[in-house]
mmCIF file with all atom_site columns, C-alpha atoms in Angstrom:
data_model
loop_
_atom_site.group_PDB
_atom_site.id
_atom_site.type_symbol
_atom_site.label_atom_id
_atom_site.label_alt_id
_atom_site.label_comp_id
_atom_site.label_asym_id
_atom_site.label_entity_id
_atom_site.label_seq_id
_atom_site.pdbx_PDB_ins_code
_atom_site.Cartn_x
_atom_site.Cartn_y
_atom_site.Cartn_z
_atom_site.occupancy
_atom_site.B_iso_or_equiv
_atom_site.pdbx_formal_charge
_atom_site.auth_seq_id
_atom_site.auth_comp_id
_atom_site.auth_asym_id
_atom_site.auth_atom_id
_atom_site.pdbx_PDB_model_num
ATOM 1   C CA . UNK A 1 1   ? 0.000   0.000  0.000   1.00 78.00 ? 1   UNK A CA 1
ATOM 2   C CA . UNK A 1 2   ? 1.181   3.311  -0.862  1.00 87.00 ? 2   UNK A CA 1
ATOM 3   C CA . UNK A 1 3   ? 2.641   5.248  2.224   1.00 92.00 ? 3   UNK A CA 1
ATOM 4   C CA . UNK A 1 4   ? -0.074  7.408  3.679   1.00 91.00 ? 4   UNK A CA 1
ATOM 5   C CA . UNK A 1 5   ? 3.108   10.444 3.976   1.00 91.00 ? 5   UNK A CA 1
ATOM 6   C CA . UNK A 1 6   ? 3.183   10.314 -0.228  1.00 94.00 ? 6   UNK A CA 1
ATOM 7   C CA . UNK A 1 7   ? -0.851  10.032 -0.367  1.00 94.00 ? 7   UNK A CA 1
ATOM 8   C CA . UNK A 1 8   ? -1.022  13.312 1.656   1.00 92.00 ? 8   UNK A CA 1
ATOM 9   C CA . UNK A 1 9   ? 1.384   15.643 -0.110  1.00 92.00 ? 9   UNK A CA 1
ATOM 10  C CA . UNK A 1 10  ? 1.602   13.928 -4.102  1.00 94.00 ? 10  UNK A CA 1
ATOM 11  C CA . UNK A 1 11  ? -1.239  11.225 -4.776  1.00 95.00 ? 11  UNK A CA 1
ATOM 12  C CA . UNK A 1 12  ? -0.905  8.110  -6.526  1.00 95.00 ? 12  UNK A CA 1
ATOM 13  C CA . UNK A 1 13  ? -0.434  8.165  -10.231 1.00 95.00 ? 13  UNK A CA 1
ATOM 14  C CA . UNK A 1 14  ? -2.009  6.062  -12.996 1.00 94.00 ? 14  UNK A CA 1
ATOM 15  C CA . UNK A 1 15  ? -0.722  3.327  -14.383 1.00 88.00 ? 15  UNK A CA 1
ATOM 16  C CA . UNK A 1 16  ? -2.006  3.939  -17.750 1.00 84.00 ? 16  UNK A CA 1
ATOM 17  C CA . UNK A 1 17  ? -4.140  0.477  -18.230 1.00 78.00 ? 17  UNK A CA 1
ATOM 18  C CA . UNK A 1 18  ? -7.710  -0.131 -17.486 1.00 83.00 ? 18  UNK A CA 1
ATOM 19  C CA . UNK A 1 19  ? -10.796 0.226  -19.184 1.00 94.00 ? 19  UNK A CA 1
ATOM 20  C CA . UNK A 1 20  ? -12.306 2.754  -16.286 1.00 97.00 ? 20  UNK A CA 1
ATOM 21  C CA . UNK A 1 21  ? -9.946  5.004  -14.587 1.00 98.00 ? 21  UNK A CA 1
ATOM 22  C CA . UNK A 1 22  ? -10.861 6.012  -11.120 1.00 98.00 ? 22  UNK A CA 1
ATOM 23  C CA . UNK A 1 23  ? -9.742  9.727  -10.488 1.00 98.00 ? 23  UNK A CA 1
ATOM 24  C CA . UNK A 1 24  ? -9.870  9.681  -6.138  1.00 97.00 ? 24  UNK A CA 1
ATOM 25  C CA . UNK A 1 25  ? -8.682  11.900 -3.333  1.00 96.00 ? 25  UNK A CA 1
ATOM 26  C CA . UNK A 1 26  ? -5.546  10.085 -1.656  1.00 95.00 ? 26  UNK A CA 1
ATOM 27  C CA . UNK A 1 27  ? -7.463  9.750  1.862   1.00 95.00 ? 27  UNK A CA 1
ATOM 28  C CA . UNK A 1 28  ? -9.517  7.088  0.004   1.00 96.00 ? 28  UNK A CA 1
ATOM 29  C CA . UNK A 1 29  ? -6.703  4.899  -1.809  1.00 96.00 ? 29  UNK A CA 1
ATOM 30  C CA . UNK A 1 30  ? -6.139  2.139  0.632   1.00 95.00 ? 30  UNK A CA 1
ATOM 31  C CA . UNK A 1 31  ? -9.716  1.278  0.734   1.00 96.00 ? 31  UNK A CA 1
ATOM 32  C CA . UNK A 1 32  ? -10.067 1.733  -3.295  1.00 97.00 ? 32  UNK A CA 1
ATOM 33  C CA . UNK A 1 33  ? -6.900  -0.273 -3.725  1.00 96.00 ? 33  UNK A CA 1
ATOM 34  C CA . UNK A 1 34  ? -8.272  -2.784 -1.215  1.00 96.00 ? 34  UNK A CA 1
ATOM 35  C CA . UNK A 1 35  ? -11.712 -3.155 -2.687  1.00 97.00 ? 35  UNK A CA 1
ATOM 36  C CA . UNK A 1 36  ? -10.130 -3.561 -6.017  1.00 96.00 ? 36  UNK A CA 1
ATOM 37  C CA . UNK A 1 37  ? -7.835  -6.644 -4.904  1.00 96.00 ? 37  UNK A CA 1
ATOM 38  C CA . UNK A 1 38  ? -10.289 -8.860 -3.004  1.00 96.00 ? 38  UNK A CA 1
ATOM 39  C CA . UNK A 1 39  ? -13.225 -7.877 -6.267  1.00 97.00 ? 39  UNK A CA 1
ATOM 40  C CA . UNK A 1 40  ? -10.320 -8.712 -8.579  1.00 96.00 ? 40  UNK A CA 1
ATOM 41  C CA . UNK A 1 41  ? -11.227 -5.587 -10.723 1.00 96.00 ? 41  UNK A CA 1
ATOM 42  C CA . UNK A 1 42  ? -8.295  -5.730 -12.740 1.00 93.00 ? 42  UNK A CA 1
ATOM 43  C CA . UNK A 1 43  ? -9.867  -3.319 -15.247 1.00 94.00 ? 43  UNK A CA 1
ATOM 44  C CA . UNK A 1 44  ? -9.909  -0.452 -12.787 1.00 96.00 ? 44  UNK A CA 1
ATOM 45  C CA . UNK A 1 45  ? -6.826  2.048  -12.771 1.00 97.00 ? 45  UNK A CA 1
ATOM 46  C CA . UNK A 1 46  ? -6.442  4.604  -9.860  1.00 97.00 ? 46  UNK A CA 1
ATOM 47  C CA . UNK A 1 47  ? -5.164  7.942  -10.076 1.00 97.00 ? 47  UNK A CA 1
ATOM 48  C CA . UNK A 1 48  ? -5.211  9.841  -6.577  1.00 97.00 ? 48  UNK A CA 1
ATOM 49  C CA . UNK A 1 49  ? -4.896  13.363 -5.774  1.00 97.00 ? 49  UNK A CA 1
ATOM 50  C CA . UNK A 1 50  ? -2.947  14.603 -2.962  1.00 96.00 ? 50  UNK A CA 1
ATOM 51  C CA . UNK A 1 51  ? -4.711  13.944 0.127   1.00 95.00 ? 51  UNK A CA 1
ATOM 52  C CA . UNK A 1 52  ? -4.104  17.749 1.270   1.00 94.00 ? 52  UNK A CA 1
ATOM 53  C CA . UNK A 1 53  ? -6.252  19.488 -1.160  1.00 94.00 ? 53  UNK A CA 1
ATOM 54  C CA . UNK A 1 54  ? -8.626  18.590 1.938   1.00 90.00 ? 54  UNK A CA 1
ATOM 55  C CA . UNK A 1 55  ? -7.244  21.478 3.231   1.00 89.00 ? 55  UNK A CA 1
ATOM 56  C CA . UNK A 1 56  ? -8.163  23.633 0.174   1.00 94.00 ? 56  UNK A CA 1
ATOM 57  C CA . UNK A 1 57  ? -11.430 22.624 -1.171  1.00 95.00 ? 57  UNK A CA 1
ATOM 58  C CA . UNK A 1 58  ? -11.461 25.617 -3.516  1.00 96.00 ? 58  UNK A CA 1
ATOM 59  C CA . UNK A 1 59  ? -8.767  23.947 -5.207  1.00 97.00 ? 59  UNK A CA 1
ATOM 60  C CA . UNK A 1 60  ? -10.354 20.739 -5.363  1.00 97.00 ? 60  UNK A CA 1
ATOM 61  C CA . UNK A 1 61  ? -12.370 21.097 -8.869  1.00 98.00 ? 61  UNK A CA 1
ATOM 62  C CA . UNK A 1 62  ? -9.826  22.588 -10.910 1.00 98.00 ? 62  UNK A CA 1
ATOM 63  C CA . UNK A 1 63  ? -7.497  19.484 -10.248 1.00 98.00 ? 63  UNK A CA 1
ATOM 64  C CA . UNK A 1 64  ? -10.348 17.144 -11.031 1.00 98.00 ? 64  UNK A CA 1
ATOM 65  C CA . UNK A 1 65  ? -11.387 18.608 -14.133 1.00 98.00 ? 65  UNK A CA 1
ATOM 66  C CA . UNK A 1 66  ? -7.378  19.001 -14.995 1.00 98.00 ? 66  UNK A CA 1
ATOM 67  C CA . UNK A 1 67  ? -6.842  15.019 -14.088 1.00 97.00 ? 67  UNK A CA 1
ATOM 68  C CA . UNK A 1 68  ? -9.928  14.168 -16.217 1.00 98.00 ? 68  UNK A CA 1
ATOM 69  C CA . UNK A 1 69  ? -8.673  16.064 -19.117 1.00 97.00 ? 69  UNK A CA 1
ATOM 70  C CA . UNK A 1 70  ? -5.130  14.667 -18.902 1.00 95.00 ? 70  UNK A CA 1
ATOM 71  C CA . UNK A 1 71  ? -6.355  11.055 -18.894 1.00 95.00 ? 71  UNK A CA 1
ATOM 72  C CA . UNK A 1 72  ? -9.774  10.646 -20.471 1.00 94.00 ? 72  UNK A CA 1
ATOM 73  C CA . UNK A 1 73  ? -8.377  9.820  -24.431 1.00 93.00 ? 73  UNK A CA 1
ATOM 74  C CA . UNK A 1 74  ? -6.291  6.375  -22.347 1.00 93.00 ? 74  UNK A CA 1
ATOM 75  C CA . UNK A 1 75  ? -9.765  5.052  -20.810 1.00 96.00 ? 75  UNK A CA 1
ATOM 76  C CA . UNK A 1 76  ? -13.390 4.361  -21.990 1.00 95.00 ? 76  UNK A CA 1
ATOM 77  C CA . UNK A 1 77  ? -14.986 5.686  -19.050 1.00 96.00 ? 77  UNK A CA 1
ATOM 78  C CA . UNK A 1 78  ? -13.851 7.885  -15.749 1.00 97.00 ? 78  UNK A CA 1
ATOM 79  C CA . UNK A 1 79  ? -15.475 7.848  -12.133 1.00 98.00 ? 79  UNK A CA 1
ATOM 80  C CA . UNK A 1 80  ? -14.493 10.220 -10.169 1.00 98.00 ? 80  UNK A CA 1
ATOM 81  C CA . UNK A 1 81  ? -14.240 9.251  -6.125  1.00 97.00 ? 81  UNK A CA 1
ATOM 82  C CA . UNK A 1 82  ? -15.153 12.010 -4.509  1.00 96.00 ? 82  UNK A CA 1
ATOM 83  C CA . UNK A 1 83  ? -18.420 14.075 -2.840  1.00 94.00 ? 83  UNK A CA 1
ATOM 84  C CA . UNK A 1 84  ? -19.217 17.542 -2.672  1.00 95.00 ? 84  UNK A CA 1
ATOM 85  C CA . UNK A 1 85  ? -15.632 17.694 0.184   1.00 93.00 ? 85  UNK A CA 1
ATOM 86  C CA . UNK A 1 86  ? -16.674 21.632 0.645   1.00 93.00 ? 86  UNK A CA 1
ATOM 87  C CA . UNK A 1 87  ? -16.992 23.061 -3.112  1.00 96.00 ? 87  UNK A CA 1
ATOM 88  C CA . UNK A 1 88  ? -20.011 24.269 -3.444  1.00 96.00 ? 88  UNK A CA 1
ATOM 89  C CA . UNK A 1 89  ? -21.613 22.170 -5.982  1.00 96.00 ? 89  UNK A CA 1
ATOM 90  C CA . UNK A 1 90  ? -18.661 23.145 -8.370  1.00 97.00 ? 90  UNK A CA 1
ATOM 91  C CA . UNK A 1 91  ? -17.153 19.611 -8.157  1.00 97.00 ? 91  UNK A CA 1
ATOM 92  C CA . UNK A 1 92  ? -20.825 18.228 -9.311  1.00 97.00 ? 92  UNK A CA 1
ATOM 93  C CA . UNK A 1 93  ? -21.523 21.320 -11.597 1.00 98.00 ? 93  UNK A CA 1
ATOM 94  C CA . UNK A 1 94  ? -17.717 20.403 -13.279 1.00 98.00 ? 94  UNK A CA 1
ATOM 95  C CA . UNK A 1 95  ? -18.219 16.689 -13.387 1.00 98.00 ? 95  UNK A CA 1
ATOM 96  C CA . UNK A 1 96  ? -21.386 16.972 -15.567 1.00 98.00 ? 96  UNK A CA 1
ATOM 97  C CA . UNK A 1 97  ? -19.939 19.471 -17.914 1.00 98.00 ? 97  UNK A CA 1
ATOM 98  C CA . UNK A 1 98  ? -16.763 16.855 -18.583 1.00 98.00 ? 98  UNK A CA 1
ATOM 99  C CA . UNK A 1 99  ? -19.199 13.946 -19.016 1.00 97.00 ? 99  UNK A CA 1
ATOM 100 C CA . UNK A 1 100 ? -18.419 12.095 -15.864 1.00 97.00 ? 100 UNK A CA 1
ATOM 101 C CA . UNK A 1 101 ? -19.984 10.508 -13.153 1.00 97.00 ? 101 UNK A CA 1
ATOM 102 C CA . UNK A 1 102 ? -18.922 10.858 -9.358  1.00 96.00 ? 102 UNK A CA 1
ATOM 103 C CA . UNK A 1 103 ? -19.701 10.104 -6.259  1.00 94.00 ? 103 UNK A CA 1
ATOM 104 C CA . UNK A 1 104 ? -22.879 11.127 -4.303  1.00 91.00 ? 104 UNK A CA 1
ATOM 105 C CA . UNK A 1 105 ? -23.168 12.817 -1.443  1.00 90.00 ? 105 UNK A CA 1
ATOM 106 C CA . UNK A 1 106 ? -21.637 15.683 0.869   1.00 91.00 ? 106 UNK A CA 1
ATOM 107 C CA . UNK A 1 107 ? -18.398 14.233 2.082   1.00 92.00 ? 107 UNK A CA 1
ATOM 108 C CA . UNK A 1 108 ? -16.833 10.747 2.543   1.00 90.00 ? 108 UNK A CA 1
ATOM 109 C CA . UNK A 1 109 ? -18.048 11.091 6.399   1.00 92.00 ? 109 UNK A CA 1
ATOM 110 C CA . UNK A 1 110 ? -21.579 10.498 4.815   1.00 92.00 ? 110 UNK A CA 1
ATOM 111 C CA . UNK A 1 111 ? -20.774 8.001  2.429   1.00 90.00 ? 111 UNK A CA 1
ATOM 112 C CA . UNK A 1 112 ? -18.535 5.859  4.838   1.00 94.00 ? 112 UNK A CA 1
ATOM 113 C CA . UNK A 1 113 ? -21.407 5.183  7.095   1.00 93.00 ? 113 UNK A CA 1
ATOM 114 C CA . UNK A 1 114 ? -23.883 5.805  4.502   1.00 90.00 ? 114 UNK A CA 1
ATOM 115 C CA . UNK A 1 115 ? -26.067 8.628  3.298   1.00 88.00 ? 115 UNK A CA 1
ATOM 116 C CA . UNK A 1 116 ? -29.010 7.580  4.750   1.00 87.00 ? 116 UNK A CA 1
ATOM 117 C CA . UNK A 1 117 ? -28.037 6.016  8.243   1.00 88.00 ? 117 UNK A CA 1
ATOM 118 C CA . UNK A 1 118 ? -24.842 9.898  8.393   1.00 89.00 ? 118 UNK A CA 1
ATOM 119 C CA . UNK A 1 119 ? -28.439 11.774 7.619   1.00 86.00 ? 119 UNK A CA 1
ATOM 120 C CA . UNK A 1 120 ? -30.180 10.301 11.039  1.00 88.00 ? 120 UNK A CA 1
ATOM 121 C CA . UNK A 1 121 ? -27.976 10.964 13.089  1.00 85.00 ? 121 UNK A CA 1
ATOM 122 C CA . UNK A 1 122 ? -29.376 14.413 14.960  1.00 81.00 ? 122 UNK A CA 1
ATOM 123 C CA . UNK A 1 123 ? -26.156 15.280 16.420  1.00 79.00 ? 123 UNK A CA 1
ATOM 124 C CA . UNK A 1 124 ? -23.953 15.153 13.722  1.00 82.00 ? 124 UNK A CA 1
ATOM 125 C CA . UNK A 1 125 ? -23.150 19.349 13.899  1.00 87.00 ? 125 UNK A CA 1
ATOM 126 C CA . UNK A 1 126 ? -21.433 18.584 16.938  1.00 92.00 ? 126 UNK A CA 1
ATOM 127 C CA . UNK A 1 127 ? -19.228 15.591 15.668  1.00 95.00 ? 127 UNK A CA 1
ATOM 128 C CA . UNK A 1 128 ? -15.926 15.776 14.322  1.00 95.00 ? 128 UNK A CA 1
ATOM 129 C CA . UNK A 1 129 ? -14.783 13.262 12.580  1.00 96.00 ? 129 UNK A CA 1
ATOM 130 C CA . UNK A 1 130 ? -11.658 10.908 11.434  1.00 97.00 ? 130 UNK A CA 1
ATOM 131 C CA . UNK A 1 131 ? -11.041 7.777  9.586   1.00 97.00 ? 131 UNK A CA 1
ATOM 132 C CA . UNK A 1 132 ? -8.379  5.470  9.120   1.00 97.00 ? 132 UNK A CA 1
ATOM 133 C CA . UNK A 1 133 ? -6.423  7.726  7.020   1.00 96.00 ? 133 UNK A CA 1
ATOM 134 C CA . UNK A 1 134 ? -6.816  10.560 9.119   1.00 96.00 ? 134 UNK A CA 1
ATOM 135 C CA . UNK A 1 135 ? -6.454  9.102  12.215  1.00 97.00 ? 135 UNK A CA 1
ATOM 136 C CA . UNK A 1 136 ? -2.699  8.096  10.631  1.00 96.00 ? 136 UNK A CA 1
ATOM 137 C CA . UNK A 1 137 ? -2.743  11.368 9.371   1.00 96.00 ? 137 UNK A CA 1
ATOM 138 C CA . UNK A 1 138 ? -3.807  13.097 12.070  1.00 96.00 ? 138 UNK A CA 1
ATOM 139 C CA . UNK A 1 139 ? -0.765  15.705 13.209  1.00 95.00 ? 139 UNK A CA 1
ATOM 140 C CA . UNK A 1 140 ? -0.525  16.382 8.722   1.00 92.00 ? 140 UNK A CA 1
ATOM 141 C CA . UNK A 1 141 ? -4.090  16.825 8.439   1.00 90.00 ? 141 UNK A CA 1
ATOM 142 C CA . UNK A 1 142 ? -5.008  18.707 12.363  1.00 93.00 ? 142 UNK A CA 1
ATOM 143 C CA . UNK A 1 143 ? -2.615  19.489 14.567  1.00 94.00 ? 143 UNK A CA 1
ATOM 144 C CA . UNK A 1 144 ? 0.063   21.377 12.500  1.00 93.00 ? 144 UNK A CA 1
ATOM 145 C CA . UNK A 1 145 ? -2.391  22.803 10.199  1.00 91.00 ? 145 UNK A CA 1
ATOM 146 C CA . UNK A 1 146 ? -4.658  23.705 12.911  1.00 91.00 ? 146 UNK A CA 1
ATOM 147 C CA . UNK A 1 147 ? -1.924  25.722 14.582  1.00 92.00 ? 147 UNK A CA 1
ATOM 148 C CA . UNK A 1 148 ? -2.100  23.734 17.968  1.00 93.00 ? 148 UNK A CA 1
ATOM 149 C CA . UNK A 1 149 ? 1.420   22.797 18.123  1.00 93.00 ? 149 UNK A CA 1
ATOM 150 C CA . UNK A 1 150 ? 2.297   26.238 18.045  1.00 94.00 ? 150 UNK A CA 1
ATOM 151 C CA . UNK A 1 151 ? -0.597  27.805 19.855  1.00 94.00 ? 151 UNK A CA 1
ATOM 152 C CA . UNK A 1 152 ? -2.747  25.049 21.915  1.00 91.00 ? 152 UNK A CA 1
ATOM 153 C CA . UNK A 1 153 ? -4.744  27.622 23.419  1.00 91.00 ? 153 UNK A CA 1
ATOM 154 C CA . UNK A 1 154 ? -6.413  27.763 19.883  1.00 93.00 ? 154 UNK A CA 1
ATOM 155 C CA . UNK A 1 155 ? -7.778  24.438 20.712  1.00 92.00 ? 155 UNK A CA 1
ATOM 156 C CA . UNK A 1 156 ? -11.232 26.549 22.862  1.00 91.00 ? 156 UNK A CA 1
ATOM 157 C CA . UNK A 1 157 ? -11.703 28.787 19.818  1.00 91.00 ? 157 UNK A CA 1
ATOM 158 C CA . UNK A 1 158 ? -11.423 26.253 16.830  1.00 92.00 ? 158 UNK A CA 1
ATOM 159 C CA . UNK A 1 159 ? -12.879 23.239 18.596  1.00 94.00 ? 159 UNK A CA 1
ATOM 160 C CA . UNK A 1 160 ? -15.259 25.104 21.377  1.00 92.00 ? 160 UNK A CA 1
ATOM 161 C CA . UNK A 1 161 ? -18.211 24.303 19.695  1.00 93.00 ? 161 UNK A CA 1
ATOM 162 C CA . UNK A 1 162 ? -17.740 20.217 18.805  1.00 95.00 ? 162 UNK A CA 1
ATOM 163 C CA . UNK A 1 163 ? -18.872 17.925 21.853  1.00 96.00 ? 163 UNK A CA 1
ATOM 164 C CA . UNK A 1 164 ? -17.371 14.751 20.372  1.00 96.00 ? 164 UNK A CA 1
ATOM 165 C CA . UNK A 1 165 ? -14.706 12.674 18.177  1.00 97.00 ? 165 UNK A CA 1
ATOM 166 C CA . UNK A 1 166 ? -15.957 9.791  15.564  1.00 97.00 ? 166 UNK A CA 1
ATOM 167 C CA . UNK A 1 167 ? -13.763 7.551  14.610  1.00 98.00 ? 167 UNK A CA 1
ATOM 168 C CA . UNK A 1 168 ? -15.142 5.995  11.132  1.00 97.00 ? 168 UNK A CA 1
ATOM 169 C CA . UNK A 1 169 ? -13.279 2.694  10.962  1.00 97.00 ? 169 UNK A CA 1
ATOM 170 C CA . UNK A 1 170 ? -12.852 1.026  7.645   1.00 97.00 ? 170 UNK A CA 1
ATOM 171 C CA . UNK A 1 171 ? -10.890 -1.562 9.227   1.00 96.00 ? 171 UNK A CA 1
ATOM 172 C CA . UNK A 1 172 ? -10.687 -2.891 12.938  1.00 96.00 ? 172 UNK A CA 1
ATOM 173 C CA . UNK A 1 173 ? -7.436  -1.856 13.950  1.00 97.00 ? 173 UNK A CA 1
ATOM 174 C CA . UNK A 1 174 ? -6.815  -1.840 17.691  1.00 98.00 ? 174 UNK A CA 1
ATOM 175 C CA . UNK A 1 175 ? -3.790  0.064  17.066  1.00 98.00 ? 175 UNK A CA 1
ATOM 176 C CA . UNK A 1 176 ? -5.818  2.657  15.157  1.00 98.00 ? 176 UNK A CA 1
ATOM 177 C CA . UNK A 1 177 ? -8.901  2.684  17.707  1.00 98.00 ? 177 UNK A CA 1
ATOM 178 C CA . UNK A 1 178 ? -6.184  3.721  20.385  1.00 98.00 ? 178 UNK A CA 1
ATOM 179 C CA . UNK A 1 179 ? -4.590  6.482  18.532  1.00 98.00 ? 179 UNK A CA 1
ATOM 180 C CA . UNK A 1 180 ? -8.307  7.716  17.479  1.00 98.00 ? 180 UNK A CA 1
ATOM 181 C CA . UNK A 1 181 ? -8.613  7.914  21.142  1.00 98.00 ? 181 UNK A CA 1
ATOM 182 C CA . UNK A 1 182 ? -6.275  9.243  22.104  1.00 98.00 ? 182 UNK A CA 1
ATOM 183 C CA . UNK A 1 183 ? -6.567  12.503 19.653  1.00 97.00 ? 183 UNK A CA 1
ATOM 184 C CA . UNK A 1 184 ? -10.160 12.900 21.428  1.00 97.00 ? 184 UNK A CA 1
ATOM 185 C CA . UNK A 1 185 ? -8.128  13.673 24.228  1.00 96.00 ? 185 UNK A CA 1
ATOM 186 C CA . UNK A 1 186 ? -5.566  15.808 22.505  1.00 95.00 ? 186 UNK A CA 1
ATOM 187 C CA . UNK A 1 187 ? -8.866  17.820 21.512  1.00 96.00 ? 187 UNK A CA 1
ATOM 188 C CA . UNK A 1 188 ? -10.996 17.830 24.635  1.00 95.00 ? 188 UNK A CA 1
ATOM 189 C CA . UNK A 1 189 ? -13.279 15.766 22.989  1.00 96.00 ? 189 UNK A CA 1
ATOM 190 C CA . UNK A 1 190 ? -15.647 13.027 24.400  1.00 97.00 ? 190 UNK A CA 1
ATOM 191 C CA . UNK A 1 191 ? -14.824 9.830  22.505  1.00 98.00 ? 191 UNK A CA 1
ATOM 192 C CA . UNK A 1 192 ? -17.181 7.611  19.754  1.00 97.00 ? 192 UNK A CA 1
ATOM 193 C CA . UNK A 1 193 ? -16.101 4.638  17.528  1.00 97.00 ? 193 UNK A CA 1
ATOM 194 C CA . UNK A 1 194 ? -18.134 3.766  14.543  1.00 96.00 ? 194 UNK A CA 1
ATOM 195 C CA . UNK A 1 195 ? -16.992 0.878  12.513  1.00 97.00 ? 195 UNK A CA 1
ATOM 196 C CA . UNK A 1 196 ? -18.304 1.763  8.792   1.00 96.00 ? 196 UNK A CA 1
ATOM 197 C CA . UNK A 1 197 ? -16.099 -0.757 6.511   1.00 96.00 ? 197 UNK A CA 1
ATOM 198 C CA . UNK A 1 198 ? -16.089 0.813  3.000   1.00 95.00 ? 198 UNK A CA 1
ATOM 199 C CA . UNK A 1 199 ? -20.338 1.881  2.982   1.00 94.00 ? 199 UNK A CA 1
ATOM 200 C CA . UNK A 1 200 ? -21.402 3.623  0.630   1.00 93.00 ? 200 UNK A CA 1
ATOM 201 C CA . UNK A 1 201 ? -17.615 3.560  -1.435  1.00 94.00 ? 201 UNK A CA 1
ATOM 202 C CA . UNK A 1 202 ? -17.975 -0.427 -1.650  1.00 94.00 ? 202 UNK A CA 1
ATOM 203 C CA . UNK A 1 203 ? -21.588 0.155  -3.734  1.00 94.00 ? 203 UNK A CA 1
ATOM 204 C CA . UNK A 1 204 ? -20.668 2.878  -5.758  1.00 95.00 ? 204 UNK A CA 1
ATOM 205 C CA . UNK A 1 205 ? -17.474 1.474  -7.053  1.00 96.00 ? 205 UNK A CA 1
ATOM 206 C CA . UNK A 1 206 ? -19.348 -2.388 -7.238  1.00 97.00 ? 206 UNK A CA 1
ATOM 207 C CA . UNK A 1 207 ? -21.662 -0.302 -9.507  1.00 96.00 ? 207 UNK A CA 1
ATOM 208 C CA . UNK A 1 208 ? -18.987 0.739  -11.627 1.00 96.00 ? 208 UNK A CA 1
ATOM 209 C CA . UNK A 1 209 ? -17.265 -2.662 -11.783 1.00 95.00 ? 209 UNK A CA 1
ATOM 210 C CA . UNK A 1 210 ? -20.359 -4.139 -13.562 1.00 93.00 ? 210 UNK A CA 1
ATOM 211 C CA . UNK A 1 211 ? -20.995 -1.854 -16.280 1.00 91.00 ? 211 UNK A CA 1
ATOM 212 C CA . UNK A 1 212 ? -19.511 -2.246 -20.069 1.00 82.00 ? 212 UNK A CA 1
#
């Protein structure tokens, strides 16, 4: 598996074979690889982008639509694996205009656990939340960014307002659960595990995998 360090700051390039090129945010590659070994969906080629355009959403479209255009004439389809992750609707608005189909939904918090069951939950504007990748990723993606190794007393002001830490697991990884933990401390935060597996990701890309 790719090292999550590379994931965050470069992505994963194609290999340049497949019939259906997935175009995914680096965050999401171990599961996509993962999914793609056990299905044995050999036709499926993976191009990630760097993990930390998390951290600028406004950047987020105008890499999509430049991956897309960089790789459609090598593939017969594209599927691009991401939600809304803070654009706007420009990521949707983009994807229709290039032709391609992506991922439903708001963020992959929602389509982890799933749209429906994420939409129940009444509490969820108090939640903040991590999965495996983040968890890993969690000083890269929070802490430095965030300031609070610098200035912890930013920790009230950014994080005053959440009452709890999920942990999405993909995977049940006691390591993982105790380092999800402990950043709920780190943050003040009252602690809440939630083991997803792949969701919603597992349907959409089975969907994929059994069209032409």
């Amino acid at each position: 598996m790719p090292d999550p360090d590379v994931l965050t700051a470069h992505g994963l390039d194609a290999r340049g074979n497949g019939r259906l090129l997935l175009i995914a945010c680096g965050a999401l590659a171990h599961e996509i690889l993962a999914l793609k070994r056990l299905n044995g969906w050999d036709h499926m080629d993976l191009q990630c982008l760097p993990a930390k355009l998390h951290l600028y959403p406004d950047q987020i479209t105008a890499e999509v639509e430049k991956s897309v255009l960089a790789h459609r004439s090598r593939y017969d389809r594209i599927f691009v694996v991401y939600a809304d992750c803070g654009t706007g609707g420009q990521l949707q608005a983009k994807c229709a205009d290039l032709g391609v189909e992506m991922v439903a939904g708001p963020h992959c918090y929602a389509f982890y656990e799933g749209l429906d069951r994420f939409a129940a939950h009444e509490d969820e504007i108090s939640a903040f939340y991590l999965t495996d990748f983040l968890v890993r990723q969690f000083d890269a993606f929070v802490w430095k960014p965030m300031g609070l190794d610098r200035h912890p007393q930013l920790r009230d002001m950014i994080f005053g307002n959440y009452t709890k830490l999920v942990y999405q697991a993909q995977t049940d990884d006691p390591a993982l659960r105790a380092k999800a933990e402990a950043c709920a401390a780190r943050l003040g935060l009252a602690y809440e595990y939630r083991f997803t597996g792949y969701g919603d990701l597992k349907a959409s890309l089975e969907e994929q995998a059994a069209k032409p």
